[in-house]
PDB file of C-alpha atoms in Angstrom:
ATOM      1  CA  MET A   1      49.724  58.040  45.415  1.00 76.00           C
ATOM      2  CA  LEU A   2      47.059  60.965  45.694  1.00 81.00           C
ATOM      3  CA  LEU A   3      43.470  60.444  44.417  1.00 86.00           C
ATOM      4  CA  ASP A   4      41.958  63.598  42.323  1.00 85.00           C
ATOM      5  CA  PHE A   5      39.414  64.237  45.264  1.00 88.00           C
ATOM      6  CA  GLU A   6      42.026  64.401  47.991  1.00 87.00           C
ATOM      7  CA  GLN A   7      44.250  67.084  46.248  1.00 88.00           C
ATOM      8  CA  PRO A   8      42.545  69.960  48.461  1.00 88.00           C
ATOM      9  CA  ILE A   9      43.354  68.038  51.480  1.00 88.00           C
ATOM     10  CA  ALA A  10      47.087  67.423  50.265  1.00 87.00           C
ATOM     11  CA  ALA A  11      47.364  71.151  49.861  1.00 89.00           C
ATOM     12  CA  LEU A  12      46.339  72.125  53.347  1.00 87.00           C
ATOM     13  CA  GLU A  13      48.660  69.302  54.784  1.00 84.00           C
ATOM     14  CA  GLY A  14      51.430  70.958  52.625  1.00 87.00           C
ATOM     15  CA  LYS A  15      50.810  74.434  54.241  1.00 85.00           C
ATOM     16  CA  LEU A  16      50.770  72.728  57.482  1.00 81.00           C
ATOM     17  CA  LEU A  17      54.230  71.129  57.305  1.00 85.00           C
ATOM     18  CA  GLU A  18      55.435  74.651  56.261  1.00 82.00           C
ATOM     19  CA  MET A  19      54.089  76.331  59.258  1.00 78.00           C
ATOM     20  CA  GLN A  20      55.382  73.422  61.555  1.00 78.00           C
ATOM     21  CA  LYS A  21      59.000  73.962  59.966  1.00 79.00           C
ATOM     22  CA  LEU A  22      58.739  77.817  60.190  1.00 71.00           C
ATOM     23  CA  ALA A  23      57.663  77.097  63.874  1.00 68.00           C
ATOM     24  CA  ALA A  24      60.864  74.812  64.091  1.00 70.00           C
ATOM     25  CA  ASP A  25      63.430  77.163  62.571  1.00 70.00           C
ATOM     26  CA  SER A  26      62.443  80.196  64.130  1.00 70.00           C
ATOM     27  CA  ASP A  27      61.130  81.933  67.168  1.00 63.00           C
ATOM     28  CA  VAL A  28      57.808  82.845  65.542  1.00 61.00           C
ATOM     29  CA  GLU A  29      54.637  81.706  67.491  1.00 68.00           C
ATOM     30  CA  VAL A  30      52.311  80.021  65.101  1.00 68.00           C
ATOM     31  CA  GLY A  31      50.665  77.646  67.650  1.00 71.00           C
ATOM     32  CA  GLN A  32      47.261  78.840  67.296  1.00 78.00           C
ATOM     33  CA  ALA A  33      47.503  78.719  63.349  1.00 78.00           C
ATOM     34  CA  VAL A  34      48.827  75.594  63.452  1.00 76.00           C
ATOM     35  CA  ALA A  35      45.864  74.306  65.511  1.00 82.00           C
ATOM     36  CA  ALA A  36      43.294  75.826  63.642  1.00 85.00           C
ATOM     37  CA  LEU A  37      44.769  74.504  60.387  1.00 84.00           C
ATOM     38  CA  GLU A  38      44.883  71.166  61.864  1.00 84.00           C
ATOM     39  CA  LYS A  39      41.218  71.349  62.759  1.00 87.00           C
ATOM     40  CA  ARG A  40      40.523  72.754  59.243  1.00 89.00           C
ATOM     41  CA  ILE A  41      42.088  69.698  57.734  1.00 87.00           C
ATOM     42  CA  LYS A  42      40.241  66.790  60.012  1.00 88.00           C
ATOM     43  CA  ASP A  43      36.969  68.832  59.172  1.00 88.00           C
ATOM     44  CA  LEU A  44      37.692  68.512  55.734  1.00 90.00           C
ATOM     45  CA  LYS A  45      38.723  65.153  55.456  1.00 89.00           C
ATOM     46  CA  LYS A  46      35.630  64.258  57.266  1.00 90.00           C
ATOM     47  CA  GLU A  47      33.599  66.130  55.138  1.00 91.00           C
ATOM     48  CA  THR A  48      35.176  64.666  51.922  1.00 91.00           C
ATOM     49  CA  TYR A  49      35.100  61.108  52.991  1.00 91.00           C
ATOM     50  CA  ALA A  50      31.664  60.963  54.270  1.00 89.00           C
ATOM     51  CA  ASN A  51      30.088  62.300  50.801  1.00 90.00           C
ATOM     52  CA  LEU A  52      32.311  60.159  48.285  1.00 93.00           C
ATOM     53  CA  THR A  53      30.754  59.437  44.835  1.00 95.00           C
ATOM     54  CA  ARG A  54      30.361  55.566  44.331  1.00 96.00           C
ATOM     55  CA  TRP A  55      33.125  56.001  41.501  1.00 96.00           C
ATOM     56  CA  GLN A  56      35.544  57.460  44.050  1.00 95.00           C
ATOM     57  CA  ARG A  57      35.061  54.344  46.341  1.00 95.00           C
ATOM     58  CA  VAL A  58      35.876  52.371  43.574  1.00 96.00           C
ATOM     59  CA  GLN A  59      39.212  54.416  43.017  1.00 95.00           C
ATOM     60  CA  LEU A  60      39.671  53.983  46.996  1.00 95.00           C
ATOM     61  CA  SER A  61      38.956  50.025  46.701  1.00 96.00           C
ATOM     62  CA  ARG A  62      41.938  49.915  43.975  1.00 95.00           C
ATOM     63  CA  HIS A  63      44.546  52.174  45.790  1.00 94.00           C
ATOM     64  CA  PRO A  64      47.912  50.577  45.389  1.00 93.00           C
ATOM     65  CA  ASP A  65      48.736  50.977  48.751  1.00 94.00           C
ATOM     66  CA  ARG A  66      45.511  49.226  49.990  1.00 96.00           C
ATOM     67  CA  PRO A  67      46.155  46.261  52.425  1.00 97.00           C
ATOM     68  CA  GLN A  68      45.607  42.714  50.357  1.00 97.00           C
ATOM     69  CA  MET A  69      44.908  39.553  51.418  1.00 97.00           C
ATOM     70  CA  LEU A  70      48.638  38.376  52.415  1.00 97.00           C
ATOM     71  CA  ASP A  71      49.155  41.728  54.194  1.00 97.00           C
ATOM     72  CA  TYR A  72      46.015  40.741  56.320  1.00 97.00           C
ATOM     73  CA  LEU A  73      47.400  37.218  57.176  1.00 97.00           C
ATOM     74  CA  GLY A  74      50.677  38.928  58.014  1.00 95.00           C
ATOM     75  CA  GLY A  75      49.359  40.925  60.457  1.00 96.00           C
ATOM     76  CA  MET A  76      46.361  39.019  62.194  1.00 96.00           C
ATOM     77  CA  VAL A  77      47.510  35.028  61.744  1.00 96.00           C
ATOM     78  CA  ASP A  78      49.829  33.130  63.299  1.00 95.00           C
ATOM     79  CA  LYS A  79      51.582  29.983  62.150  1.00 94.00           C
ATOM     80  CA  PHE A  80      49.918  30.476  58.567  1.00 96.00           C
ATOM     81  CA  VAL A  81      50.748  27.246  56.270  1.00 97.00           C
ATOM     82  CA  GLU A  82      50.142  27.957  52.813  1.00 97.00           C
ATOM     83  CA  LEU A  83      48.513  24.779  51.075  1.00 97.00           C
ATOM     84  CA  HIS A  84      49.118  24.525  46.980  1.00 97.00           C
ATOM     85  CA  GLY A  85      47.776  22.824  43.972  1.00 95.00           C
ATOM     86  CA  ASP A  86      44.185  21.684  42.641  1.00 95.00           C
ATOM     87  CA  ARG A  87      45.545  18.233  42.103  1.00 94.00           C
ATOM     88  CA  THR A  88      44.575  18.331  38.456  1.00 92.00           C
ATOM     89  CA  VAL A  89      46.417  21.132  36.609  1.00 93.00           C
ATOM     90  CA  GLY A  90      48.619  23.181  39.095  1.00 93.00           C
ATOM     91  CA  ASP A  91      48.791  25.674  41.512  1.00 96.00           C
ATOM     92  CA  ASP A  92      47.031  29.037  40.737  1.00 96.00           C
ATOM     93  CA  LYS A  93      49.375  32.009  42.258  1.00 97.00           C
ATOM     94  CA  ALA A  94      46.410  34.371  42.147  1.00 97.00           C
ATOM     95  CA  MET A  95      44.384  32.313  44.506  1.00 97.00           C
ATOM     96  CA  VAL A  96      45.767  31.844  48.001  1.00 98.00           C
ATOM     97  CA  GLY A  97      44.813  29.287  50.402  1.00 97.00           C
ATOM     98  CA  GLY A  98      46.121  27.574  53.871  1.00 97.00           C
ATOM     99  CA  LEU A  99      45.744  27.119  57.560  1.00 98.00           C
ATOM    100  CA  GLY A 100      46.547  29.591  60.383  1.00 97.00           C
ATOM    101  CA  GLU A 101      45.830  30.539  63.911  1.00 97.00           C
ATOM    102  CA  LEU A 102      43.392  33.362  64.522  1.00 96.00           C
ATOM    103  CA  ASP A 103      43.785  34.267  68.303  1.00 94.00           C
ATOM    104  CA  GLY A 104      44.261  30.415  68.839  1.00 93.00           C
ATOM    105  CA  HIS A 105      41.522  29.344  66.771  1.00 94.00           C
ATOM    106  CA  THR A 106      42.438  27.172  63.481  1.00 97.00           C
ATOM    107  CA  VAL A 107      41.060  28.645  60.467  1.00 97.00           C
ATOM    108  CA  MET A 108      41.230  27.907  56.685  1.00 98.00           C
ATOM    109  CA  PHE A 109      41.891  31.199  54.650  1.00 98.00           C
ATOM    110  CA  ILE A 110      41.272  31.610  51.238  1.00 98.00           C
ATOM    111  CA  GLY A 111      41.453  34.379  48.892  1.00 97.00           C
ATOM    112  CA  GLN A 112      42.998  36.533  45.912  1.00 97.00           C
ATOM    113  CA  GLN A 113      46.046  38.332  45.942  1.00 97.00           C
ATOM    114  CA  LYS A 114      46.821  41.080  43.363  1.00 97.00           C
ATOM    115  CA  GLY A 115      50.304  41.848  44.318  1.00 95.00           C
ATOM    116  CA  HIS A 116      51.675  45.250  45.324  1.00 94.00           C
ATOM    117  CA  ASN A 117      54.393  45.870  42.419  1.00 94.00           C
ATOM    118  CA  THR A 118      54.594  45.123  38.631  1.00 95.00           C
ATOM    119  CA  LYS A 119      56.507  41.862  39.152  1.00 96.00           C
ATOM    120  CA  GLU A 120      54.407  40.531  42.018  1.00 96.00           C
ATOM    121  CA  ARG A 121      51.381  41.376  40.239  1.00 96.00           C
ATOM    122  CA  GLN A 122      52.445  39.342  37.196  1.00 97.00           C
ATOM    123  CA  PHE A 123      53.182  36.492  39.312  1.00 97.00           C
ATOM    124  CA  ARG A 124      49.873  36.727  40.728  1.00 97.00           C
ATOM    125  CA  ASN A 125      48.041  37.430  37.531  1.00 96.00           C
ATOM    126  CA  PHE A 126      46.670  40.468  38.917  1.00 96.00           C
ATOM    127  CA  GLY A 127      44.374  38.733  41.228  1.00 96.00           C
ATOM    128  CA  MET A 128      42.511  37.057  38.423  1.00 96.00           C
ATOM    129  CA  ALA A 129      42.462  33.208  39.193  1.00 97.00           C
ATOM    130  CA  ASN A 130      42.145  30.263  36.602  1.00 97.00           C
ATOM    131  CA  PRO A 131      39.889  27.362  37.026  1.00 97.00           C
ATOM    132  CA  GLU A 132      42.431  25.771  38.935  1.00 97.00           C
ATOM    133  CA  GLY A 133      42.413  28.559  41.229  1.00 97.00           C
ATOM    134  CA  TYR A 134      38.726  27.813  42.131  1.00 97.00           C
ATOM    135  CA  ARG A 135      39.274  24.259  42.454  1.00 97.00           C
ATOM    136  CA  LYS A 136      41.837  24.452  44.750  1.00 98.00           C
ATOM    137  CA  ALA A 137      39.663  26.909  46.756  1.00 98.00           C
ATOM    138  CA  LEU A 138      37.215  24.008  46.733  1.00 98.00           C
ATOM    139  CA  ARG A 139      39.606  21.558  47.888  1.00 98.00           C
ATOM    140  CA  LEU A 140      41.022  23.492  50.740  1.00 98.00           C
ATOM    141  CA  MET A 141      37.221  24.131  51.570  1.00 98.00           C
ATOM    142  CA  LYS A 142      36.388  20.161  51.568  1.00 98.00           C
ATOM    143  CA  LEU A 143      39.822  19.871  53.637  1.00 98.00           C
ATOM    144  CA  ALA A 144      38.392  22.293  56.455  1.00 98.00           C
ATOM    145  CA  GLU A 145      35.085  20.545  56.598  1.00 98.00           C
ATOM    146  CA  LYS A 146      36.910  17.367  56.862  1.00 97.00           C
ATOM    147  CA  PHE A 147      38.526  18.460  60.069  1.00 97.00           C
ATOM    148  CA  ASN A 148      35.691  20.685  60.941  1.00 97.00           C
ATOM    149  CA  ILE A 149      37.712  24.014  60.633  1.00 97.00           C
ATOM    150  CA  PRO A 150      36.066  27.288  59.784  1.00 98.00           C
ATOM    151  CA  ILE A 151      36.518  29.123  56.561  1.00 98.00           C
ATOM    152  CA  VAL A 152      37.543  32.870  55.901  1.00 98.00           C
ATOM    153  CA  THR A 153      37.363  34.009  52.306  1.00 98.00           C
ATOM    154  CA  LEU A 154      39.182  37.530  51.554  1.00 98.00           C
ATOM    155  CA  ILE A 155      38.035  38.548  48.181  1.00 98.00           C
ATOM    156  CA  ASP A 156      40.108  41.191  45.912  1.00 97.00           C
ATOM    157  CA  THR A 157      39.858  40.466  42.274  1.00 96.00           C
ATOM    158  CA  MET A 158      38.832  42.205  39.083  1.00 94.00           C
ATOM    159  CA  GLY A 159      37.309  38.870  38.023  1.00 93.00           C
ATOM    160  CA  ALA A 160      38.067  35.487  36.859  1.00 95.00           C
ATOM    161  CA  PHE A 161      40.977  35.387  33.891  1.00 95.00           C
ATOM    162  CA  PRO A 162      38.883  35.345  30.960  1.00 92.00           C
ATOM    163  CA  GLY A 163      41.745  34.051  28.836  1.00 94.00           C
ATOM    164  CA  LEU A 164      40.645  31.349  25.976  1.00 95.00           C
ATOM    165  CA  GLU A 165      42.976  28.815  27.863  1.00 94.00           C
ATOM    166  CA  ALA A 166      40.952  29.649  31.216  1.00 95.00           C
ATOM    167  CA  GLU A 167      37.626  28.940  29.318  1.00 94.00           C
ATOM    168  CA  GLU A 168      39.449  25.632  27.700  1.00 95.00           C
ATOM    169  CA  ARG A 169      39.933  24.206  31.177  1.00 95.00           C
ATOM    170  CA  GLY A 170      36.148  24.953  32.411  1.00 95.00           C
ATOM    171  CA  GLN A 171      36.201  28.353  34.169  1.00 95.00           C
ATOM    172  CA  GLY A 172      32.499  28.564  34.295  1.00 95.00           C
ATOM    173  CA  GLU A 173      32.023  25.031  35.549  1.00 96.00           C
ATOM    174  CA  ALA A 174      34.580  25.526  38.308  1.00 97.00           C
ATOM    175  CA  ILE A 175      33.212  28.678  39.376  1.00 97.00           C
ATOM    176  CA  ALA A 176      29.387  26.975  39.234  1.00 97.00           C
ATOM    177  CA  ARG A 177      30.637  23.915  41.271  1.00 97.00           C
ATOM    178  CA  ASN A 178      31.974  26.011  44.042  1.00 97.00           C
ATOM    179  CA  LEU A 179      28.637  27.911  44.405  1.00 97.00           C
ATOM    180  CA  LYS A 180      26.925  24.595  44.641  1.00 97.00           C
ATOM    181  CA  GLU A 181      29.443  23.055  47.178  1.00 97.00           C
ATOM    182  CA  MET A 182      29.553  26.401  49.324  1.00 97.00           C
ATOM    183  CA  PHE A 183      25.619  26.173  50.209  1.00 97.00           C
ATOM    184  CA  MET A 184      26.239  22.756  51.665  1.00 97.00           C
ATOM    185  CA  LEU A 185      29.323  23.236  53.629  1.00 97.00           C
ATOM    186  CA  LYS A 186      29.013  21.816  57.243  1.00 97.00           C
ATOM    187  CA  VAL A 187      31.383  24.271  58.994  1.00 97.00           C
ATOM    188  CA  PRO A 188      31.163  28.115  59.448  1.00 97.00           C
ATOM    189  CA  VAL A 189      31.886  30.281  56.259  1.00 98.00           C
ATOM    190  CA  MET A 190      32.691  34.015  56.364  1.00 98.00           C
ATOM    191  CA  CYS A 191      33.375  35.938  53.270  1.00 98.00           C
ATOM    192  CA  VAL A 192      34.901  39.365  53.289  1.00 98.00           C
ATOM    193  CA  ILE A 193      35.326  41.834  50.372  1.00 98.00           C
ATOM    194  CA  ILE A 194      38.619  43.780  51.042  1.00 97.00           C
ATOM    195  CA  GLY A 195      38.938  45.263  47.775  1.00 96.00           C
ATOM    196  CA  GLU A 196      37.138  44.812  44.475  1.00 96.00           C
ATOM    197  CA  GLY A 197      34.465  42.132  44.138  1.00 96.00           C
ATOM    198  CA  ALA A 198      33.754  41.801  40.493  1.00 93.00           C
ATOM    199  CA  SER A 199      31.405  38.990  38.856  1.00 90.00           C
ATOM    200  CA  GLY A 200      31.878  35.405  39.218  1.00 93.00           C
ATOM    201  CA  GLY A 201      35.444  35.783  40.188  1.00 94.00           C
ATOM    202  CA  ALA A 202      34.491  37.161  43.251  1.00 96.00           C
ATOM    203  CA  LEU A 203      31.151  35.178  43.865  1.00 96.00           C
ATOM    204  CA  GLY A 204      33.019  31.869  43.478  1.00 96.00           C
ATOM    205  CA  ILE A 205      34.157  32.086  46.790  1.00 97.00           C
ATOM    206  CA  ALA A 206      31.579  34.225  48.427  1.00 97.00           C
ATOM    207  CA  ILE A 207      28.888  32.138  49.312  1.00 97.00           C
ATOM    208  CA  GLY A 208      28.931  32.167  53.133  1.00 97.00           C
ATOM    209  CA  ASP A 209      27.020  32.320  56.466  1.00 97.00           C
ATOM    210  CA  ARG A 210      28.077  35.873  56.473  1.00 97.00           C
ATOM    211  CA  VAL A 211      29.201  38.223  53.836  1.00 97.00           C
ATOM    212  CA  LEU A 212      30.883  41.431  54.968  1.00 98.00           C
ATOM    213  CA  MET A 213      32.275  44.399  53.042  1.00 97.00           C
ATOM    214  CA  LEU A 214      35.019  46.768  53.829  1.00 98.00           C
ATOM    215  CA  GLU A 215      33.566  50.441  53.749  1.00 96.00           C
ATOM    216  CA  ASN A 216      35.552  51.692  50.481  1.00 96.00           C
ATOM    217  CA  THR A 217      35.066  48.468  48.620  1.00 97.00           C
ATOM    218  CA  TRP A 218      32.621  47.572  45.574  1.00 97.00           C
ATOM    219  CA  TYR A 219      30.822  44.314  44.754  1.00 97.00           C
ATOM    220  CA  SER A 220      29.180  43.789  41.395  1.00 96.00           C
ATOM    221  CA  VAL A 221      28.553  41.575  38.292  1.00 94.00           C
ATOM    222  CA  ILE A 222      30.549  44.298  36.145  1.00 94.00           C
ATOM    223  CA  SER A 223      33.078  46.971  36.791  1.00 94.00           C
ATOM    224  CA  PRO A 224      32.389  50.522  36.065  1.00 95.00           C
ATOM    225  CA  GLU A 225      34.557  50.564  32.850  1.00 95.00           C
ATOM    226  CA  SER A 226      33.372  47.598  31.195  1.00 94.00           C
ATOM    227  CA  CYS A 227      30.017  48.716  32.109  1.00 95.00           C
ATOM    228  CA  SER A 228      30.514  51.809  30.263  1.00 96.00           C
ATOM    229  CA  SER A 229      32.477  50.338  27.489  1.00 95.00           C
ATOM    230  CA  ILE A 230      28.948  47.897  26.923  1.00 95.00           C
ATOM    231  CA  LEU A 231      26.668  50.702  27.070  1.00 95.00           C
ATOM    232  CA  TRP A 232      28.511  53.723  25.523  1.00 95.00           C
ATOM    233  CA  ARG A 233      31.431  52.029  23.755  1.00 94.00           C
ATOM    234  CA  THR A 234      33.810  54.123  25.807  1.00 95.00           C
ATOM    235  CA  TRP A 235      35.168  54.235  29.299  1.00 93.00           C
ATOM    236  CA  ASP A 236      34.576  57.808  29.589  1.00 94.00           C
ATOM    237  CA  TYR A 237      31.178  57.402  31.281  1.00 96.00           C
ATOM    238  CA  LYS A 238      32.560  54.870  34.082  1.00 96.00           C
ATOM    239  CA  GLU A 239      31.320  57.228  36.806  1.00 96.00           C
ATOM    240  CA  GLN A 240      27.698  57.309  35.589  1.00 96.00           C
ATOM    241  CA  ALA A 241      27.861  53.612  35.321  1.00 96.00           C
ATOM    242  CA  ALA A 242      29.175  53.600  38.783  1.00 96.00           C
ATOM    243  CA  GLU A 243      26.103  55.311  40.079  1.00 96.00           C
ATOM    244  CA  ALA A 244      23.855  53.237  38.172  1.00 96.00           C
ATOM    245  CA  LEU A 245      25.425  50.068  39.188  1.00 96.00           C
ATOM    246  CA  LYS A 246      24.787  50.871  42.891  1.00 95.00           C
ATOM    247  CA  LEU A 247      27.742  48.827  43.999  1.00 96.00           C
ATOM    248  CA  THR A 248      29.245  50.521  47.073  1.00 96.00           C
ATOM    249  CA  ALA A 249      28.883  48.526  50.371  1.00 96.00           C
ATOM    250  CA  THR A 250      26.134  50.948  51.556  1.00 96.00           C
ATOM    251  CA  ASP A 251      24.275  49.897  48.344  1.00 96.00           C
ATOM    252  CA  MET A 252      24.656  46.150  48.770  1.00 96.00           C
ATOM    253  CA  LYS A 253      23.723  46.431  52.396  1.00 96.00           C
ATOM    254  CA  ASN A 254      20.511  48.359  51.886  1.00 94.00           C
ATOM    255  CA  ALA A 255      19.585  45.999  49.154  1.00 93.00           C
ATOM    256  CA  GLY A 256      20.206  43.042  51.406  1.00 93.00           C
ATOM    257  CA  LEU A 257      22.995  41.441  49.456  1.00 95.00           C
ATOM    258  CA  VAL A 258      25.634  41.559  52.226  1.00 96.00           C
ATOM    259  CA  ASP A 259      25.437  41.246  55.714  1.00 96.00           C
ATOM    260  CA  GLY A 260      27.310  43.884  57.080  1.00 96.00           C
ATOM    261  CA  ILE A 261      29.883  46.785  56.605  1.00 97.00           C
ATOM    262  CA  VAL A 262      33.365  46.853  58.241  1.00 97.00           C
ATOM    263  CA  LYS A 263      34.476  50.514  59.037  1.00 96.00           C
ATOM    264  CA  GLU A 264      37.764  51.642  57.638  1.00 96.00           C
ATOM    265  CA  PRO A 265      40.025  54.269  58.790  1.00 95.00           C
ATOM    266  CA  LEU A 266      39.323  57.837  57.863  1.00 92.00           C
ATOM    267  CA  GLY A 267      40.686  58.237  54.294  1.00 91.00           C
ATOM    268  CA  GLY A 268      40.752  54.370  53.706  1.00 93.00           C
ATOM    269  CA  ALA A 269      42.289  51.199  54.626  1.00 95.00           C
ATOM    270  CA  HIS A 270      45.955  52.139  53.212  1.00 94.00           C
ATOM    271  CA  THR A 271      46.001  55.247  55.708  1.00 92.00           C
ATOM    272  CA  ALA A 272      45.950  53.046  58.545  1.00 95.00           C
ATOM    273  CA  PRO A 273      46.744  49.299  57.512  1.00 96.00           C
ATOM    274  CA  GLU A 274      47.573  48.171  61.110  1.00 97.00           C
ATOM    275  CA  LEU A 275      44.217  49.818  62.487  1.00 97.00           C
ATOM    276  CA  MET A 276      42.439  48.129  59.553  1.00 97.00           C
ATOM    277  CA  ILE A 277      43.860  44.575  60.198  1.00 97.00           C
ATOM    278  CA  GLU A 278      43.101  44.831  63.763  1.00 97.00           C
ATOM    279  CA  THR A 279      39.360  46.023  63.239  1.00 97.00           C
ATOM    280  CA  LEU A 280      38.843  43.106  60.481  1.00 97.00           C
ATOM    281  CA  LYS A 281      40.547  40.443  63.304  1.00 97.00           C
ATOM    282  CA  ASN A 282      38.085  41.753  65.724  1.00 97.00           C
ATOM    283  CA  THR A 283      35.181  41.265  63.529  1.00 97.00           C
ATOM    284  CA  LEU A 284      35.948  38.007  62.131  1.00 97.00           C
ATOM    285  CA  LEU A 285      36.653  36.567  65.743  1.00 97.00           C
ATOM    286  CA  LYS A 286      33.333  38.103  66.825  1.00 96.00           C
ATOM    287  CA  THR A 287      31.473  36.685  63.877  1.00 96.00           C
ATOM    288  CA  LEU A 288      32.964  33.229  64.021  1.00 95.00           C
ATOM    289  CA  LYS A 289      31.852  32.987  67.535  1.00 95.00           C
ATOM    290  CA  GLU A 290      28.208  33.621  66.705  1.00 96.00           C
ATOM    291  CA  LEU A 291      28.315  31.249  63.995  1.00 96.00           C
ATOM    292  CA  ALA A 292      30.046  28.378  66.107  1.00 94.00           C
ATOM    293  CA  ALA A 293      27.042  28.579  68.432  1.00 95.00           C
ATOM    294  CA  ILE A 294      24.439  27.680  65.397  1.00 96.00           C
ATOM    295  CA  SER A 295      23.860  24.085  64.762  1.00 96.00           C
ATOM    296  CA  VAL A 296      24.995  22.700  61.351  1.00 96.00           C
ATOM    297  CA  GLU A 297      21.479  22.032  60.039  1.00 96.00           C
ATOM    298  CA  ASP A 298      20.411  25.486  60.989  1.00 97.00           C
ATOM    299  CA  ARG A 299      23.519  27.487  59.512  1.00 96.00           C
ATOM    300  CA  ILE A 300      23.064  25.408  56.233  1.00 97.00           C
ATOM    301  CA  SER A 301      19.390  26.462  56.214  1.00 96.00           C
ATOM    302  CA  GLN A 302      19.750  30.000  56.933  1.00 96.00           C
ATOM    303  CA  ARG A 303      22.652  30.262  54.265  1.00 97.00           C
ATOM    304  CA  ILE A 304      20.325  28.764  51.644  1.00 95.00           C
ATOM    305  CA  ASP A 305      17.353  31.008  52.556  1.00 94.00           C
ATOM    306  CA  LYS A 306      19.363  33.826  52.524  1.00 95.00           C
ATOM    307  CA  PHE A 307      20.745  33.838  49.279  1.00 94.00           C
ATOM    308  CA  SER A 308      17.643  32.028  47.907  1.00 92.00           C
ATOM    309  CA  ALA A 309      15.550  35.433  49.272  1.00 91.00           C
ATOM    310  CA  MET A 310      17.686  37.826  46.815  1.00 91.00           C
ATOM    311  CA  GLY A 311      16.386  39.239  43.826  1.00 83.00           C
ATOM    312  CA  VAL A 312      12.485  39.781  42.408  1.00 76.00           C
ATOM    313  CA  VAL A 313      10.892  37.098  40.204  1.00 74.00           C
ATOM    314  CA  VAL A 314       8.137  38.562  38.017  1.00 78.00           C
ATOM    315  CA  GLU A 315       6.287  35.945  36.213  1.00 77.00           C
TER     316      GLU A 315
END
């Protein structure tokens, strides 16, 4: 799938394939022309992806081929055992959690899974968790704390499920309880936005000692489309809304709302999934080692101070 701003790159890559086919099918020497075109494509890619608008980064975060939570677990975790259910209502398939080995270290992984095709998206409710999903996440966090196991959350959601039945079962309370409890967890907690980080649905599993964002992701109280529909009564102004929301990884880092940015391969995580998975694995291992060296009391204190310092209060 090509995004609109990738069309010029695709056109040049098409010409490159034609030249390479010509060279293979005939004796025509096109080596210099091929090398020049390859350089032109590389330079155009660097220029394009270095100057993406906020809306274009939102588009990249939603790319259908982008790695999702289970892709990351499959590529960097050994012996993953999924744990199910909130012990009250049922098992929310949008929220996945379980134990796995990260380079020999046992870690509790929790996160949203959207799905790669229509059938899987329906099964996973498009990554939008119900209250039982957040209660399952909290149950697993408490289990990890009991056995002194660090926690990693991988966040990728359009928001918590907004259905009537979700509200009837206490969606707001479930998310609020997660926020309160995550502040006081005694084990290291790392949170990574791997795709979309929308509203309380993302924040419900995003209170951690370190909160990171992949380069082409977004994190905001509302999506650009929803913001546009509220302010202008139409989705037509989603690009202007994205600019106003300042929702990219760079914006969040500059505002002090996240702790770091994980660089993606040129063109986005979907262009080189294996490289992206390896990069995230190395980042997690490095960060978890840093957090393990901090005492429990200091970790909790720093976690509370970090979130308490966010925002401005005017009396």
